[in-house]
Amino acid sequence: MADKEAGGSDTGPRETAPTSAYSSPARSLGDTGITPLSPSHIVNDADPNVSEQQTFLVVVAIDFGTTSSGYAYSFTKEPECIHVMRRWEGGDPGVSNQKTPTTILLTPERKFHSFGYAARDFYHDLDPTEAKQWLYLEKFKMKLHTTGDLTMDTDLTAANGKKVKALEIFAYALQYFKEQALKELSDQAGSEFENSDVRWVITVPAIWKQPAKQFMRQAAYQAGLASPENSEQLIIALEPEAASIYCRKLRLHQMIELSGKAAVNGYSASDTVGAGFAQAKEHVRRNRQSRTFLVENVIGEIWSELEEGDKYVVVDSGGGTVDLTVHQIRLPEGHLKELYKATGGPYGSLGVDYEFEKLLCKIFGEDFIEQFKIKRPAAWVDLMIAFESRKRAAAPDRTNPLNITLPFSFIDYYKKFRGHSVEHALRKSNVDFVKWSSQGMLRMSPDAMNALFKPTIDSIIEHLRDLFQKPEVCTVKFLFLVGGFAEAPLLQQAVHAAFGDKCRIIIPQDVGLTILKGAVLFGLDPAVIKVRRSPLTYGVGVLNRYVEGKHPPEKLLVKDGTRWCTDVFDKFISADQSVALGELVKRSYTPAKPSQLVIVINIYSSEQDTVSFITDPGVKKCGTLRLDLTGTSGTAVPARREIQTLMQFGDTEIKATAIDIATSKSVKVGIDFLNY
């Protein structure tokens, strides 16, 4: 094993990685004694157009959503045909079931039982006492966004209050999609379809941090979609990027325009919100029998109006998050360049559900709602399903009330809990816009329903306003509104009212499937996005020669007569820096002793772009770079080994490779944002 790792210690100075003839010590505060052998420079010697050697017969994209999920695929021989998965059994009245709810059910022994509608229906039919033993999970994807210190051991809580490992749940869900997709492909091909023939694409929000992306990859490995040895088989796609790729292909009849510029498809702007959308949905529904979408090899009409350098915003509003990405067109190939780092936040349609829950707490008491969720978990799920379908009926011009059926066990349990009726609670609550109807329903006025949407929609609009203040964004030509929540007429109207005079607002017709179809296109050609922006500043801690007057005295360390400055932040890349696909950041490191077999280097990040030291405010340790030198050395180990590391920041995930300069052998590199 390694005698010593080139990484810090908390015990004071020690020998560690030399940079030149001097040996450079680490310091108690500083975590690493590495000094860069090579200056900071970015090289672009990788040709981004060289495709991987590996060939796949089919690309399958999984849109793993907060509220609903699905998959679609395309055979690499006929990339213009995108097939959306088979119809799901089950489904809700009034809700298009092209995707299935992201719900999962485990048996009392914690084994996978079912997913989607099947999980929901089975759970719903269980006897209430039995239901308490089963583990039912829904909307669990948000946990990856909201957990600051995500690890492989992060837990999720099932409806009955029991804890379960998040990694297991994500792996079960992905395994379910893998089996469904392979079965469908085998049925189509008439012979067994092998997993090795498939390139998998999984979509994640662009605002997710590196640990969440790595977590998704780990779950996919556990589910058997790909393996660390064959990591190229799995691509992580960013949701708004996928939407952007699909929107380039749109023909006029495949979208609805919400701006007052001119009538599109015979709808004027005022018809379009709501009415035009209903007609478009009807058109989509009629065409749904065929689940194959033809993506023409030409650029859509909207695109043909765009010129070199034109900019547009993709607003991806889903169940959990809203994700904003700004792209610019690069002609002649129509490649895309990200102009401003992805922004957004937890402002998805789930926010409307939380507001409804808050309203119920106000009427019936928080203590009751908490108890009801634990004691009657299946009935709580029922109530939220009833709310979901009414939520979708909310519209700006609606005048008649919306009725939400309360499950019998809610009414019954409330009476036992409080000693008086639900009706009594409503009268007493002073919530005047929610009434009790004699059929056993909550009657909500349209204003009451609209009020539940308001906080989430306000957050989205405010976020967009901030974005439009940025100099890179103010001259945007189009705004594409995509994602499941984009179907909400209230959101469409708010976006139109706020930005209709600034740019043209476009909604793809089949808006809930936009990301799924775009993810397939991305899997077929991952090099379509040529330039991305780094969301954070990344670097490592190093030792530099001490410069009097420039470096703070408390960072001075003298070793063998040489004066060192500790904790220097060696920057790889700055926040919001533009990075081209295939562009590499090159660094060289050397082990503390020739016999050392492992170098572990801590990676730090910051939201600021100017960072001097790893001890600066806002600088956080976020991961490790591990160089494994076993098996690289020849018979004669040189006195000083130089390991050249190449890091790639222009992709959807940060990647690294390394070479032992003396032997030209590649070194095993692990870059880890989860287990450090």
PDB file of N, CA, C and O in Angstrom, residues 431-488:
ATOM      1  N   VAL A 431     -61.618  29.952   6.588  1.00  0.00           N
ATOM      2  CA  VAL A 431     -61.100  29.913   5.224  1.00  0.00           C
ATOM      3  C   VAL A 431     -62.331  29.998   4.329  1.00  0.00           C
ATOM      4  O   VAL A 431     -62.952  28.992   4.016  1.00  0.00           O
ATOM      5  N   ASP A 432     -62.696  31.222   3.954  1.00  0.00           N
ATOM      6  CA  ASP A 432     -64.021  31.399   3.340  1.00  0.00           C
ATOM      7  C   ASP A 432     -64.117  30.919   1.896  1.00  0.00           C
ATOM      8  O   ASP A 432     -65.195  30.735   1.378  1.00  0.00           O
ATOM      9  N   PHE A 433     -62.970  30.719   1.239  1.00  0.00           N
ATOM     10  CA  PHE A 433     -63.053  30.314  -0.175  1.00  0.00           C
ATOM     11  C   PHE A 433     -63.059  28.791  -0.341  1.00  0.00           C
ATOM     12  O   PHE A 433     -63.009  28.290  -1.435  1.00  0.00           O
ATOM     13  N   VAL A 434     -63.055  28.052   0.791  1.00  0.00           N
ATOM     14  CA  VAL A 434     -63.210  26.588   0.705  1.00  0.00           C
ATOM     15  C   VAL A 434     -64.477  26.226   1.467  1.00  0.00           C
ATOM     16  O   VAL A 434     -64.609  26.538   2.642  1.00  0.00           O
ATOM     17  N   LYS A 435     -65.406  25.587   0.775  1.00  0.00           N
ATOM     18  CA  LYS A 435     -66.696  25.219   1.390  1.00  0.00           C
ATOM     19  C   LYS A 435     -66.837  23.703   1.406  1.00  0.00           C
ATOM     20  O   LYS A 435     -66.074  22.987   0.761  1.00  0.00           O
ATOM     21  N   TRP A 436     -67.848  23.238   2.118  1.00  0.00           N
ATOM     22  CA  TRP A 436     -68.130  21.806   2.180  1.00  0.00           C
ATOM     23  C   TRP A 436     -69.379  21.540   1.356  1.00  0.00           C
ATOM     24  O   TRP A 436     -70.386  22.228   1.511  1.00  0.00           O
ATOM     25  N   SER A 437     -69.294  20.587   0.424  1.00  0.00           N
ATOM     26  CA  SER A 437     -70.503  20.298  -0.347  1.00  0.00           C
ATOM     27  C   SER A 437     -71.155  19.054   0.233  1.00  0.00           C
ATOM     28  O   SER A 437     -70.476  18.188   0.789  1.00  0.00           O
ATOM     29  N   SER A 438     -72.466  18.967   0.084  1.00  0.00           N
ATOM     30  CA  SER A 438     -73.214  17.871   0.711  1.00  0.00           C
ATOM     31  C   SER A 438     -72.790  16.512   0.157  1.00  0.00           C
ATOM     32  O   SER A 438     -73.042  15.482   0.768  1.00  0.00           O
ATOM     33  N   GLN A 439     -72.128  16.481  -1.023  1.00  0.00           N
ATOM     34  CA  GLN A 439     -71.670  15.184  -1.571  1.00  0.00           C
ATOM     35  C   GLN A 439     -70.355  14.720  -0.928  1.00  0.00           C
ATOM     36  O   GLN A 439     -69.754  13.760  -1.396  1.00  0.00           O
ATOM     37  N   GLY A 440     -69.934  15.411   0.106  1.00  0.00           N
ATOM     38  CA  GLY A 440     -68.703  14.979   0.772  1.00  0.00           C
ATOM     39  C   GLY A 440     -67.454  15.472   0.070  1.00  0.00           C
ATOM     40  O   GLY A 440     -66.464  14.750  -0.034  1.00  0.00           O
ATOM     41  N   MET A 441     -67.506  16.708  -0.451  1.00  0.00           N
ATOM     42  CA  MET A 441     -66.347  17.237  -1.172  1.00  0.00           C
ATOM     43  C   MET A 441     -65.958  18.615  -0.645  1.00  0.00           C
ATOM     44  O   MET A 441     -66.803  19.357  -0.147  1.00  0.00           O
ATOM     45  N   LEU A 442     -64.674  18.905  -0.818  1.00  0.00           N
ATOM     46  CA  LEU A 442     -64.208  20.274  -0.584  1.00  0.00           C
ATOM     47  C   LEU A 442     -64.488  21.051  -1.863  1.00  0.00           C
ATOM     48  O   LEU A 442     -64.056  20.637  -2.939  1.00  0.00           O
ATOM     49  N   ARG A 443     -65.197  22.159  -1.745  1.00  0.00           N
ATOM     50  CA  ARG A 443     -65.432  23.005  -2.926  1.00  0.00           C
ATOM     51  C   ARG A 443     -64.494  24.202  -2.841  1.00  0.00           C
ATOM     52  O   ARG A 443     -64.611  25.010  -1.933  1.00  0.00           O
ATOM     53  N   MET A 444     -63.568  24.280  -3.803  1.00  0.00           N
ATOM     54  CA  MET A 444     -62.622  25.399  -3.809  1.00  0.00           C
ATOM     55  C   MET A 444     -62.999  26.388  -4.892  1.00  0.00           C
ATOM     56  O   MET A 444     -63.227  25.989  -6.037  1.00  0.00           O
ATOM     57  N   SER A 445     -63.031  27.654  -4.540  1.00  0.00           N
ATOM     58  CA  SER A 445     -63.297  28.657  -5.578  1.00  0.00           C
ATOM     59  C   SER A 445     -62.067  28.710  -6.490  1.00  0.00           C
ATOM     60  O   SER A 445     -60.956  28.383  -6.059  1.00  0.00           O
ATOM     61  N   PRO A 446     -62.256  29.146  -7.766  1.00  0.00           N
ATOM     62  CA  PRO A 446     -61.093  29.256  -8.663  1.00  0.00           C
ATOM     63  C   PRO A 446     -59.990  30.133  -8.056  1.00  0.00           C
ATOM     64  O   PRO A 446     -58.809  29.835  -8.201  1.00  0.00           O
ATOM     65  N   ASP A 447     -60.388  31.198  -7.336  1.00  0.00           N
ATOM     66  CA  ASP A 447     -59.378  32.073  -6.714  1.00  0.00           C
ATOM     67  C   ASP A 447     -58.558  31.316  -5.677  1.00  0.00           C
ATOM     68  O   ASP A 447     -57.358  31.534  -5.534  1.00  0.00           O
ATOM     69  N   ALA A 448     -59.250  30.431  -4.947  1.00  0.00           N
ATOM     70  CA  ALA A 448     -58.550  29.646  -3.921  1.00  0.00           C
ATOM     71  C   ALA A 448     -57.509  28.748  -4.582  1.00  0.00           C
ATOM     72  O   ALA A 448     -56.375  28.648  -4.114  1.00  0.00           O
ATOM     73  N   MET A 449     -57.895  28.108  -5.679  1.00  0.00           N
ATOM     74  CA  MET A 449     -56.957  27.223  -6.392  1.00  0.00           C
ATOM     75  C   MET A 449     -55.801  28.053  -6.959  1.00  0.00           C
ATOM     76  O   MET A 449     -54.638  27.682  -6.826  1.00  0.00           O
ATOM     77  N   ASN A 450     -56.135  29.202  -7.563  1.00  0.00           N
ATOM     78  CA  ASN A 450     -55.082  30.048  -8.144  1.00  0.00           C
ATOM     79  C   ASN A 450     -54.086  30.510  -7.080  1.00  0.00           C
ATOM     80  O   ASN A 450     -52.895  30.635  -7.343  1.00  0.00           O
ATOM     81  N   ALA A 451     -54.609  30.725  -5.867  1.00  0.00           N
ATOM     82  CA  ALA A 451     -53.737  31.170  -4.773  1.00  0.00           C
ATOM     83  C   ALA A 451     -52.712  30.093  -4.419  1.00  0.00           C
ATOM     84  O   ALA A 451     -51.602  30.401  -3.986  1.00  0.00           O
ATOM     85  N   LEU A 452     -53.074  28.824  -4.617  1.00  0.00           N
ATOM     86  CA  LEU A 452     -52.134  27.735  -4.318  1.00  0.00           C
ATOM     87  C   LEU A 452     -50.966  27.734  -5.320  1.00  0.00           C
ATOM     88  O   LEU A 452     -49.860  27.320  -5.003  1.00  0.00           O
ATOM     89  N   PHE A 453     -51.242  28.210  -6.535  1.00  0.00           N
ATOM     90  CA  PHE A 453     -50.200  28.253  -7.572  1.00  0.00           C
ATOM     91  C   PHE A 453     -49.274  29.458  -7.396  1.00  0.00           C
ATOM     92  O   PHE A 453     -48.145  29.450  -7.854  1.00  0.00           O
ATOM     93  N   LYS A 454     -49.813  30.502  -6.755  1.00  0.00           N
ATOM     94  CA  LYS A 454     -49.146  31.801  -6.782  1.00  0.00           C
ATOM     95  C   LYS A 454     -47.690  31.790  -6.278  1.00  0.00           C
ATOM     96  O   LYS A 454     -46.794  32.266  -6.981  1.00  0.00           O
ATOM     97  N   PRO A 455     -47.399  31.217  -5.087  1.00  0.00           N
ATOM     98  CA  PRO A 455     -46.010  31.294  -4.608  1.00  0.00           C
ATOM     99  C   PRO A 455     -45.010  30.653  -5.587  1.00  0.00           C
ATOM    100  O   PRO A 455     -43.939  31.207  -5.836  1.00  0.00           O
ATOM    101  N   THR A 456     -45.374  29.502  -6.144  1.00  0.00           N
ATOM    102  CA  THR A 456     -44.462  28.805  -7.061  1.00  0.00           C
ATOM    103  C   THR A 456     -44.275  29.604  -8.349  1.00  0.00           C
ATOM    104  O   THR A 456     -43.150  29.805  -8.814  1.00  0.00           O
ATOM    105  N   ILE A 457     -45.391  30.065  -8.917  1.00  0.00           N
ATOM    106  CA  ILE A 457     -45.309  30.827 -10.174  1.00  0.00           C
ATOM    107  C   ILE A 457     -44.558  32.142  -9.959  1.00  0.00           C
ATOM    108  O   ILE A 457     -43.720  32.527 -10.773  1.00  0.00           O
ATOM    109  N   ASP A 458     -44.816  32.803  -8.814  1.00  0.00           N
ATOM    110  CA  ASP A 458     -44.093  34.047  -8.513  1.00  0.00           C
ATOM    111  C   ASP A 458     -42.583  33.804  -8.459  1.00  0.00           C
ATOM    112  O   ASP A 458     -41.796  34.611  -8.958  1.00  0.00           O
ATOM    113  N   SER A 459     -42.181  32.670  -7.856  1.00  0.00           N
ATOM    114  CA  SER A 459     -40.744  32.351  -7.768  1.00  0.00           C
ATOM    115  C   SER A 459     -40.149  32.160  -9.157  1.00  0.00           C
ATOM    116  O   SER A 459     -39.031  32.593  -9.432  1.00  0.00           O
ATOM    117  N   ILE A 460     -40.901  31.478 -10.044  1.00  0.00           N
ATOM    118  CA  ILE A 460     -40.403  31.236 -11.404  1.00  0.00           C
ATOM    119  C   ILE A 460     -40.246  32.569 -12.145  1.00  0.00           C
ATOM    120  O   ILE A 460     -39.212  32.826 -12.770  1.00  0.00           O
ATOM    121  N   ILE A 461     -41.263  33.426 -12.054  1.00  0.00           N
ATOM    122  CA  ILE A 461     -41.223  34.722 -12.755  1.00  0.00           C
ATOM    123  C   ILE A 461     -40.079  35.584 -12.220  1.00  0.00           C
ATOM    124  O   ILE A 461     -39.332  36.199 -12.980  1.00  0.00           O
ATOM    125  N   GLU A 462     -39.924  35.585 -10.896  1.00  0.00           N
ATOM    126  CA  GLU A 462     -38.866  36.394 -10.278  1.00  0.00           C
ATOM    127  C   GLU A 462     -37.493  35.898 -10.748  1.00  0.00           C
ATOM    128  O   GLU A 462     -36.595  36.685 -11.055  1.00  0.00           O
ATOM    129  N   HIS A 463     -37.353  34.580 -10.813  1.00  0.00           N
ATOM    130  CA  HIS A 463     -36.099  33.985 -11.266  1.00  0.00           C
ATOM    131  C   HIS A 463     -35.796  34.372 -12.712  1.00  0.00           C
ATOM    132  O   HIS A 463     -34.666  34.683 -13.064  1.00  0.00           O
ATOM    133  N   LEU A 464     -36.839  34.335 -13.530  1.00  0.00           N
ATOM    134  CA  LEU A 464     -36.673  34.731 -14.937  1.00  0.00           C
ATOM    135  C   LEU A 464     -36.321  36.210 -15.041  1.00  0.00           C
ATOM    136  O   LEU A 464     -35.496  36.609 -15.853  1.00  0.00           O
ATOM    137  N   ARG A 465     -36.962  37.044 -14.209  1.00  0.00           N
ATOM    138  CA  ARG A 465     -36.672  38.492 -14.226  1.00  0.00           C
ATOM    139  C   ARG A 465     -35.200  38.735 -13.938  1.00  0.00           C
ATOM    140  O   ARG A 465     -34.545  39.523 -14.602  1.00  0.00           O
ATOM    141  N   ASP A 466     -34.689  38.031 -12.911  1.00  0.00           N
ATOM    142  CA  ASP A 466     -33.262  38.166 -12.571  1.00  0.00           C
ATOM    143  C   ASP A 466     -32.400  37.785 -13.764  1.00  0.00           C
ATOM    144  O   ASP A 466     -31.407  38.442 -14.071  1.00  0.00           O
ATOM    145  N   LEU A 467     -32.795  36.699 -14.416  1.00  0.00           N
ATOM    146  CA  LEU A 467     -32.013  36.211 -15.556  1.00  0.00           C
ATOM    147  C   LEU A 467     -32.015  37.243 -16.689  1.00  0.00           C
ATOM    148  O   LEU A 467     -30.983  37.510 -17.298  1.00  0.00           O
ATOM    149  N   PHE A 468     -33.175  37.836 -16.948  1.00  0.00           N
ATOM    150  CA  PHE A 468     -33.282  38.813 -18.048  1.00  0.00           C
ATOM    151  C   PHE A 468     -32.494  40.095 -17.754  1.00  0.00           C
ATOM    152  O   PHE A 468     -32.248  40.887 -18.650  1.00  0.00           O
ATOM    153  N   GLN A 469     -32.105  40.303 -16.476  1.00  0.00           N
ATOM    154  CA  GLN A 469     -31.267  41.464 -16.143  1.00  0.00           C
ATOM    155  C   GLN A 469     -29.830  41.269 -16.636  1.00  0.00           C
ATOM    156  O   GLN A 469     -29.099  42.224 -16.811  1.00  0.00           O
ATOM    157  N   LYS A 470     -29.426  40.016 -16.828  1.00  0.00           N
ATOM    158  CA  LYS A 470     -28.035  39.732 -17.195  1.00  0.00           C
ATOM    159  C   LYS A 470     -27.761  40.215 -18.617  1.00  0.00           C
ATOM    160  O   LYS A 470     -28.569  40.001 -19.516  1.00  0.00           O
ATOM    161  N   PRO A 471     -26.598  40.860 -18.817  1.00  0.00           N
ATOM    162  CA  PRO A 471     -26.301  41.395 -20.154  1.00  0.00           C
ATOM    163  C   PRO A 471     -26.327  40.321 -21.252  1.00  0.00           C
ATOM    164  O   PRO A 471     -26.732  40.578 -22.375  1.00  0.00           O
ATOM    165  N   GLU A 472     -25.937  39.075 -20.882  1.00  0.00           N
ATOM    166  CA  GLU A 472     -25.908  38.011 -21.906  1.00  0.00           C
ATOM    167  C   GLU A 472     -27.315  37.613 -22.351  1.00  0.00           C
ATOM    168  O   GLU A 472     -27.494  36.968 -23.373  1.00  0.00           O
ATOM    169  N   VAL A 473     -28.309  37.964 -21.531  1.00  0.00           N
ATOM    170  CA  VAL A 473     -29.646  37.409 -21.735  1.00  0.00           C
ATOM    171  C   VAL A 473     -30.651  38.424 -22.287  1.00  0.00           C
ATOM    172  O   VAL A 473     -31.666  38.048 -22.858  1.00  0.00           O
ATOM    173  N   CYS A 474     -30.340  39.715 -22.140  1.00  0.00           N
ATOM    174  CA  CYS A 474     -31.400  40.697 -22.432  1.00  0.00           C
ATOM    175  C   CYS A 474     -31.836  40.723 -23.900  1.00  0.00           C
ATOM    176  O   CYS A 474     -32.925  41.197 -24.210  1.00  0.00           O
ATOM    177  N   THR A 475     -31.031  40.200 -24.808  1.00  0.00           N
ATOM    178  CA  THR A 475     -31.437  40.252 -26.226  1.00  0.00           C
ATOM    179  C   THR A 475     -31.937  38.898 -26.731  1.00  0.00           C
ATOM    180  O   THR A 475     -31.705  38.533 -27.874  1.00  0.00           O
ATOM    181  N   VAL A 476     -32.620  38.166 -25.857  1.00  0.00           N
ATOM    182  CA  VAL A 476     -33.103  36.833 -26.212  1.00  0.00           C
ATOM    183  C   VAL A 476     -34.247  36.933 -27.222  1.00  0.00           C
ATOM    184  O   VAL A 476     -35.117  37.786 -27.097  1.00  0.00           O
ATOM    185  N   LYS A 477     -34.246  36.056 -28.242  1.00  0.00           N
ATOM    186  CA  LYS A 477     -35.308  36.081 -29.254  1.00  0.00           C
ATOM    187  C   LYS A 477     -36.518  35.235 -28.876  1.00  0.00           C
ATOM    188  O   LYS A 477     -37.655  35.603 -29.118  1.00  0.00           O
ATOM    189  N   PHE A 478     -36.232  34.036 -28.293  1.00  0.00           N
ATOM    190  CA  PHE A 478     -37.310  33.103 -27.978  1.00  0.00           C
ATOM    191  C   PHE A 478     -37.220  32.648 -26.534  1.00  0.00           C
ATOM    192  O   PHE A 478     -36.130  32.590 -25.965  1.00  0.00           O
ATOM    193  N   LEU A 479     -38.375  32.301 -25.997  1.00  0.00           N
ATOM    194  CA  LEU A 479     -38.406  31.613 -24.713  1.00  0.00           C
ATOM    195  C   LEU A 479     -39.207  30.337 -24.941  1.00  0.00           C
ATOM    196  O   LEU A 479     -40.370  30.402 -25.360  1.00  0.00           O
ATOM    197  N   PHE A 480     -38.573  29.189 -24.743  1.00  0.00           N
ATOM    198  CA  PHE A 480     -39.274  27.907 -24.881  1.00  0.00           C
ATOM    199  C   PHE A 480     -39.707  27.451 -23.496  1.00  0.00           C
ATOM    200  O   PHE A 480     -38.876  27.335 -22.594  1.00  0.00           O
ATOM    201  N   LEU A 481     -40.998  27.227 -23.340  1.00  0.00           N
ATOM    202  CA  LEU A 481     -41.532  26.773 -22.062  1.00  0.00           C
ATOM    203  C   LEU A 481     -41.797  25.279 -22.181  1.00  0.00           C
ATOM    204  O   LEU A 481     -42.623  24.864 -23.001  1.00  0.00           O
ATOM    205  N   VAL A 482     -41.055  24.471 -21.399  1.00  0.00           N
ATOM    206  CA  VAL A 482     -41.184  23.015 -21.524  1.00  0.00           C
ATOM    207  C   VAL A 482     -41.320  22.386 -20.131  1.00  0.00           C
ATOM    208  O   VAL A 482     -41.213  23.065 -19.120  1.00  0.00           O
ATOM    209  N   GLY A 483     -41.515  21.061 -20.109  1.00  0.00           N
ATOM    210  CA  GLY A 483     -41.666  20.339 -18.845  1.00  0.00           C
ATOM    211  C   GLY A 483     -43.140  20.200 -18.495  1.00  0.00           C
ATOM    212  O   GLY A 483     -43.994  20.916 -19.018  1.00  0.00           O
ATOM    213  N   GLY A 484     -43.437  19.272 -17.607  1.00  0.00           N
ATOM    214  CA  GLY A 484     -44.839  18.967 -17.276  1.00  0.00           C
ATOM    215  C   GLY A 484     -45.622  20.156 -16.753  1.00  0.00           C
ATOM    216  O   GLY A 484     -46.799  20.352 -17.069  1.00  0.00           O
ATOM    217  N   PHE A 485     -44.972  21.009 -15.944  1.00  0.00           N
ATOM    218  CA  PHE A 485     -45.684  22.143 -15.346  1.00  0.00           C
ATOM    219  C   PHE A 485     -46.010  23.211 -16.390  1.00  0.00           C
ATOM    220  O   PHE A 485     -46.869  24.058 -16.180  1.00  0.00           O
ATOM    221  N   ALA A 486     -45.323  23.142 -17.543  1.00  0.00           N
ATOM    222  CA  ALA A 486     -45.582  24.104 -18.624  1.00  0.00           C
ATOM    223  C   ALA A 486     -46.991  23.924 -19.193  1.00  0.00           C
ATOM    224  O   ALA A 486     -47.492  24.783 -19.913  1.00  0.00           O
ATOM    225  N   GLU A 487     -47.635  22.788 -18.867  1.00  0.00           N
ATOM    226  CA  GLU A 487     -49.018  22.590 -19.324  1.00  0.00           C
ATOM    227  C   GLU A 487     -49.993  23.457 -18.538  1.00  0.00           C
ATOM    228  O   GLU A 487     -51.139  23.609 -18.935  1.00  0.00           O
ATOM    229  N   ALA A 488     -49.557  23.999 -17.396  1.00  0.00           N
ATOM    230  CA  ALA A 488     -50.477  24.763 -16.544  1.00  0.00           C
ATOM    231  C   ALA A 488     -50.786  26.119 -17.174  1.00  0.00           C
ATOM    232  O   ALA A 488     -49.892  26.951 -17.325  1.00  0.00           O
TER     233      ALA A 488
END
